CSV table of N, CA and C in Angstrom, one decimal:
chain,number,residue,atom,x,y,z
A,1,UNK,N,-40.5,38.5,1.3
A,1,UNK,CA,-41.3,39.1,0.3
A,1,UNK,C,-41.1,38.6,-1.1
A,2,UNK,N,-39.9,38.1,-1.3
A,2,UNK,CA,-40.1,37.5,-2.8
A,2,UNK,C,-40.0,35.5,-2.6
A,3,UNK,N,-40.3,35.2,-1.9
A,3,UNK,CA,-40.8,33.7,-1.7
A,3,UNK,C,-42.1,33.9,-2.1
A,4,UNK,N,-42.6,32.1,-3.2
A,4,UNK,CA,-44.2,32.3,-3.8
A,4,UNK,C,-44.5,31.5,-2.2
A,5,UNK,N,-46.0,32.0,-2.6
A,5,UNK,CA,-47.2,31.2,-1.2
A,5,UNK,C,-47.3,30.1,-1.8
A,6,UNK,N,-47.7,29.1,-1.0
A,6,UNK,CA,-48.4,27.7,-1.4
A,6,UNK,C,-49.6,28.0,-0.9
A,7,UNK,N,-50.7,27.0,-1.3
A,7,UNK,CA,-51.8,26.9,-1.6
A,7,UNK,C,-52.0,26.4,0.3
A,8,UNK,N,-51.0,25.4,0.8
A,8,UNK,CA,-51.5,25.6,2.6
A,8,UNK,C,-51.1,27.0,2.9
A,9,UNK,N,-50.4,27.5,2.4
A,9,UNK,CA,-50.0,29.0,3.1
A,9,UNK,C,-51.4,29.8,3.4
A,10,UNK,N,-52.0,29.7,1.5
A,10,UNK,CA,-52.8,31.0,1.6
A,10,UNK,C,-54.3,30.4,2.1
A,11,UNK,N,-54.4,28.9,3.1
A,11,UNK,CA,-55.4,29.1,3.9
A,11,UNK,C,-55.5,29.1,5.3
A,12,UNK,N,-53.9,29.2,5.1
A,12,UNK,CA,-53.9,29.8,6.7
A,12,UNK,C,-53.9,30.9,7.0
A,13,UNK,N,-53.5,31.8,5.8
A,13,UNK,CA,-53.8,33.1,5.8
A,13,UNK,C,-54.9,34.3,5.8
A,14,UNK,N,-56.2,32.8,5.1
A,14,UNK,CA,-57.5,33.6,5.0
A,14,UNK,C,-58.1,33.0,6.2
A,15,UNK,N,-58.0,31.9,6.7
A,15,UNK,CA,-58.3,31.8,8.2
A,15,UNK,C,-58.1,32.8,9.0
A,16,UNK,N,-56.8,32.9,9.3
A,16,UNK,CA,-56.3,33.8,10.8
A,16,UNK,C,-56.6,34.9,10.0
A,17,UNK,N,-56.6,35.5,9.0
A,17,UNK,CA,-57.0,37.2,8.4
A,17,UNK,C,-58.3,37.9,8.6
A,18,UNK,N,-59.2,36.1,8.5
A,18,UNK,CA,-60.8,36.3,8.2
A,18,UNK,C,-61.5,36.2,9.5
A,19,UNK,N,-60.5,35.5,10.3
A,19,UNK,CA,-60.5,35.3,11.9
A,19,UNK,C,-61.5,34.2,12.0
A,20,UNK,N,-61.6,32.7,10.8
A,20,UNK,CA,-62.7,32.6,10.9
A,20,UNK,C,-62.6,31.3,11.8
A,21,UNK,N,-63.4,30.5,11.9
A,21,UNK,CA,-63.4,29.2,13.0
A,21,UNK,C,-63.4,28.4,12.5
A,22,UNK,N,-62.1,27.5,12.9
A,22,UNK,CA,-61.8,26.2,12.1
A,22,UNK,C,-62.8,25.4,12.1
A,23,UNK,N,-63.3,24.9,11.0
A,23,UNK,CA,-64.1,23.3,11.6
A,23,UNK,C,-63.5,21.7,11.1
A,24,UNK,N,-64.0,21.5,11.9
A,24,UNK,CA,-63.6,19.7,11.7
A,24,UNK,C,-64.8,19.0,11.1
A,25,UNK,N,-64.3,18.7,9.4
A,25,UNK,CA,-65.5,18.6,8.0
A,25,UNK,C,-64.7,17.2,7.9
A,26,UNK,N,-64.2,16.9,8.7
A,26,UNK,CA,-63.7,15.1,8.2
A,26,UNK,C,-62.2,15.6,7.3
A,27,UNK,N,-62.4,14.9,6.7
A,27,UNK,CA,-60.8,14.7,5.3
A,27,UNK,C,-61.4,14.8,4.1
A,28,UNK,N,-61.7,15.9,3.6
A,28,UNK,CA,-62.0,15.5,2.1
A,28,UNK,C,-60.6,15.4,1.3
A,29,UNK,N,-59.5,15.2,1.8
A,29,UNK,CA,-58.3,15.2,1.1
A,29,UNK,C,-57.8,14.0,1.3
A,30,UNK,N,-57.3,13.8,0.4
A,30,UNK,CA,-56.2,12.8,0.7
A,30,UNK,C,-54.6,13.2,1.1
A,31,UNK,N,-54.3,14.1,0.3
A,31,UNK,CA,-52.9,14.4,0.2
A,31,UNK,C,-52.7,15.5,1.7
A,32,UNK,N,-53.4,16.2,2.5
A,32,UNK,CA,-53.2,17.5,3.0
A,32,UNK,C,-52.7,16.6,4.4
A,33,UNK,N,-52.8,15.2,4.8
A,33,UNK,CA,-52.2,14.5,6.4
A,33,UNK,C,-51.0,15.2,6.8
A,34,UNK,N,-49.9,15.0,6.3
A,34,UNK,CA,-49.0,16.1,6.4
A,34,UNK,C,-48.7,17.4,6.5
A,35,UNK,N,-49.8,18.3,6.2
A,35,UNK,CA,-49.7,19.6,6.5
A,35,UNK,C,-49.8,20.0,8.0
A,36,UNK,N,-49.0,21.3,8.4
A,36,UNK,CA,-49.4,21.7,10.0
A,36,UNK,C,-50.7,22.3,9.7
A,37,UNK,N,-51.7,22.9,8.2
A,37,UNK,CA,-52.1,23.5,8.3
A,37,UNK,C,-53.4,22.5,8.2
A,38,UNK,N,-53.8,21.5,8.4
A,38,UNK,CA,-54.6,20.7,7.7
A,38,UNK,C,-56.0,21.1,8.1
A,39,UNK,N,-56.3,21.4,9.7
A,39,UNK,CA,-56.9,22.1,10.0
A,39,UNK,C,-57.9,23.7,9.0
A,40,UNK,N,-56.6,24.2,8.6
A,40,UNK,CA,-57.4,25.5,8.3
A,40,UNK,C,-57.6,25.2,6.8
A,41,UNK,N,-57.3,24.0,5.6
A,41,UNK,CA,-57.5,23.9,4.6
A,41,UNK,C,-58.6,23.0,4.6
A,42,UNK,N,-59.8,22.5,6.3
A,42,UNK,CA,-60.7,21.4,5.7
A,42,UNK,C,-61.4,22.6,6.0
A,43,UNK,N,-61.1,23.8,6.9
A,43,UNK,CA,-62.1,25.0,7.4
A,43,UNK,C,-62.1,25.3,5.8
A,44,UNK,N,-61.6,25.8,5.1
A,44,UNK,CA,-61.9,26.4,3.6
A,44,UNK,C,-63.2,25.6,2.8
A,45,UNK,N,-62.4,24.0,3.1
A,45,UNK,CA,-63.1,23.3,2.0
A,45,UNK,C,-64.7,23.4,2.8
A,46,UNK,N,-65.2,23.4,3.9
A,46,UNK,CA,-66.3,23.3,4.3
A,46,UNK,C,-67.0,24.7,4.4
A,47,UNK,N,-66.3,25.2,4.5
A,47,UNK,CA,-67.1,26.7,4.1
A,47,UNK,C,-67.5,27.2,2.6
A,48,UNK,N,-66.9,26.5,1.8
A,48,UNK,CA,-67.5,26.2,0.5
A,48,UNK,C,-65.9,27.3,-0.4
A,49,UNK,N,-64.9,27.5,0.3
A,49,UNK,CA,-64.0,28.8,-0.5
A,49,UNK,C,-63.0,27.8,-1.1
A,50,UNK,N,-62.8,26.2,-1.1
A,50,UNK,CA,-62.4,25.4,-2.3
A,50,UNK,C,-62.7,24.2,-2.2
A,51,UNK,N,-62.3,23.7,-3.6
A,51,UNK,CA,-62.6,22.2,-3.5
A,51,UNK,C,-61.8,21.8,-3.9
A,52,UNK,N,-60.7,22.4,-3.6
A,52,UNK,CA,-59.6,21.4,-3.8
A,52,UNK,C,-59.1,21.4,-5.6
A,53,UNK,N,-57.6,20.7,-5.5
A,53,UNK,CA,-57.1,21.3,-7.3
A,53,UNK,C,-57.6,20.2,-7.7
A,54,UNK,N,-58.3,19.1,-7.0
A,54,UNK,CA,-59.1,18.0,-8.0
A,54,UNK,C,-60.1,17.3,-6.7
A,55,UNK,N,-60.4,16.7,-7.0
A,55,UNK,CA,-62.1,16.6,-6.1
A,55,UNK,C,-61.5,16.0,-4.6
A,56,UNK,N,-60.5,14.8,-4.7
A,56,UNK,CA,-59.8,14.4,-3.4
A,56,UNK,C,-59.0,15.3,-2.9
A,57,UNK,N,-58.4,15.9,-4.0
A,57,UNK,CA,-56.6,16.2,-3.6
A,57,UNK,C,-56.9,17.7,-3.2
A,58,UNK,N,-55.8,18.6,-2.3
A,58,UNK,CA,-55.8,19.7,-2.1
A,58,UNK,C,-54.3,20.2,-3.0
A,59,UNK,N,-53.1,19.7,-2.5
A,59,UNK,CA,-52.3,20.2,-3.4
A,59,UNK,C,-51.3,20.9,-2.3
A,60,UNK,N,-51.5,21.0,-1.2
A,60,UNK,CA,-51.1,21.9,-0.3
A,60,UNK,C,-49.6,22.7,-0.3
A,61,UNK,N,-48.9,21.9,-1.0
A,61,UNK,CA,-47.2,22.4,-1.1
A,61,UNK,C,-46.9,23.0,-2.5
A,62,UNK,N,-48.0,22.9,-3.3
A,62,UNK,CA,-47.7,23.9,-4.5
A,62,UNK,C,-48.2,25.2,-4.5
A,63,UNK,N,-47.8,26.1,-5.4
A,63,UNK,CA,-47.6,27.5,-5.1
A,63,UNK,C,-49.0,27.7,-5.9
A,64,UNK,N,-49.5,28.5,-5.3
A,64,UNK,CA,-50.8,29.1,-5.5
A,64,UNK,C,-50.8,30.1,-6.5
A,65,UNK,N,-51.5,30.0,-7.4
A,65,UNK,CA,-51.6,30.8,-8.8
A,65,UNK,C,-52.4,31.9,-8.3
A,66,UNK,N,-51.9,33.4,-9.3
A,66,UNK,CA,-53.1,34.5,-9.1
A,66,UNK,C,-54.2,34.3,-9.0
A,67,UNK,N,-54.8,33.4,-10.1
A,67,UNK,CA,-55.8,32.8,-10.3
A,67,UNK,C,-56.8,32.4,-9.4
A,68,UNK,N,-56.1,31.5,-8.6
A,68,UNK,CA,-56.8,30.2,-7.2
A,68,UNK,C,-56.5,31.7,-6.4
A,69,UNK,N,-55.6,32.5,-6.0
A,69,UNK,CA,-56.2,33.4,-4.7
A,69,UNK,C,-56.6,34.4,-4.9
A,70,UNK,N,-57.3,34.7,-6.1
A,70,UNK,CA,-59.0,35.7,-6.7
A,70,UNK,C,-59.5,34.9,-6.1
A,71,UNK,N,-59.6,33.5,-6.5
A,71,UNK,CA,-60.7,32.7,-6.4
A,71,UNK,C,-61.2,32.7,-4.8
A,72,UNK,N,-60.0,32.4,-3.8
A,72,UNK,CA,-59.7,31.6,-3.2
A,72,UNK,C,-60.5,33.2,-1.8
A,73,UNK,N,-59.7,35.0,-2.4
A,73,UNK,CA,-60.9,35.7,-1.9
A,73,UNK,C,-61.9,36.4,-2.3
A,74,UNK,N,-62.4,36.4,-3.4
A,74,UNK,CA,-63.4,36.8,-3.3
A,74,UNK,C,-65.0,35.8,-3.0
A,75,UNK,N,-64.5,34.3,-2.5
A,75,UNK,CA,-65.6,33.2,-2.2
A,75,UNK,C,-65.5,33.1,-0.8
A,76,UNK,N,-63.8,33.7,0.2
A,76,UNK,CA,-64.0,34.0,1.2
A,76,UNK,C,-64.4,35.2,1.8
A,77,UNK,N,-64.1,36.4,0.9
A,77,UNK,CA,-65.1,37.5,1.2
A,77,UNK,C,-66.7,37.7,1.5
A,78,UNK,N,-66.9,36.6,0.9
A,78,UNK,CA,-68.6,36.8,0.5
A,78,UNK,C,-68.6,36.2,1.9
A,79,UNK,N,-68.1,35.7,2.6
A,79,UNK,CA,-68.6,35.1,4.0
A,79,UNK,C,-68.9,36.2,5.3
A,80,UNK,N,-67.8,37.5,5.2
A,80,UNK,CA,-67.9,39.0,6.0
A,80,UNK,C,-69.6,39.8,5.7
């Protein structure tokens, strides 16, 4: 409970939460190869809930600001 999320955390979180279905949208990332989560961070970007902390990059191992996960549900909410 007092560890921060990263930014792969909290889309594996709104995946498996939102129960939603991964899709395979290509790589819009460069940086996310190394994630286990890479999967459920291209399901976000193609469902339109980010674009990433700069147009290539996702960012995946940095800690997710209040900010980015307002953002991050109320763009995945509007999908329910």
């Amino acid at each position: 409970p007092t560890e921060n999320v990263t930014r792969e955390q909290m889309a594996a979180f709104l995946v498996r939460a939102l129960n939603l279905t991964v899709q395979d949208s290509g790589d819009p990332f460069s940086d996310d190869s190394a994630s286990i989560f890479e999967s459920e961070i291209e399901t976000l970007h193609h469902l339109g809930i980010t674009a990433g902390c700069t147009r290539t990059s996702f960012c995946p191992t940095e800690n997710v600001t209040r900010e980015q996960m307002a953002a991050f549900l109320v763009r995945a909410l509007t999908l329910l």
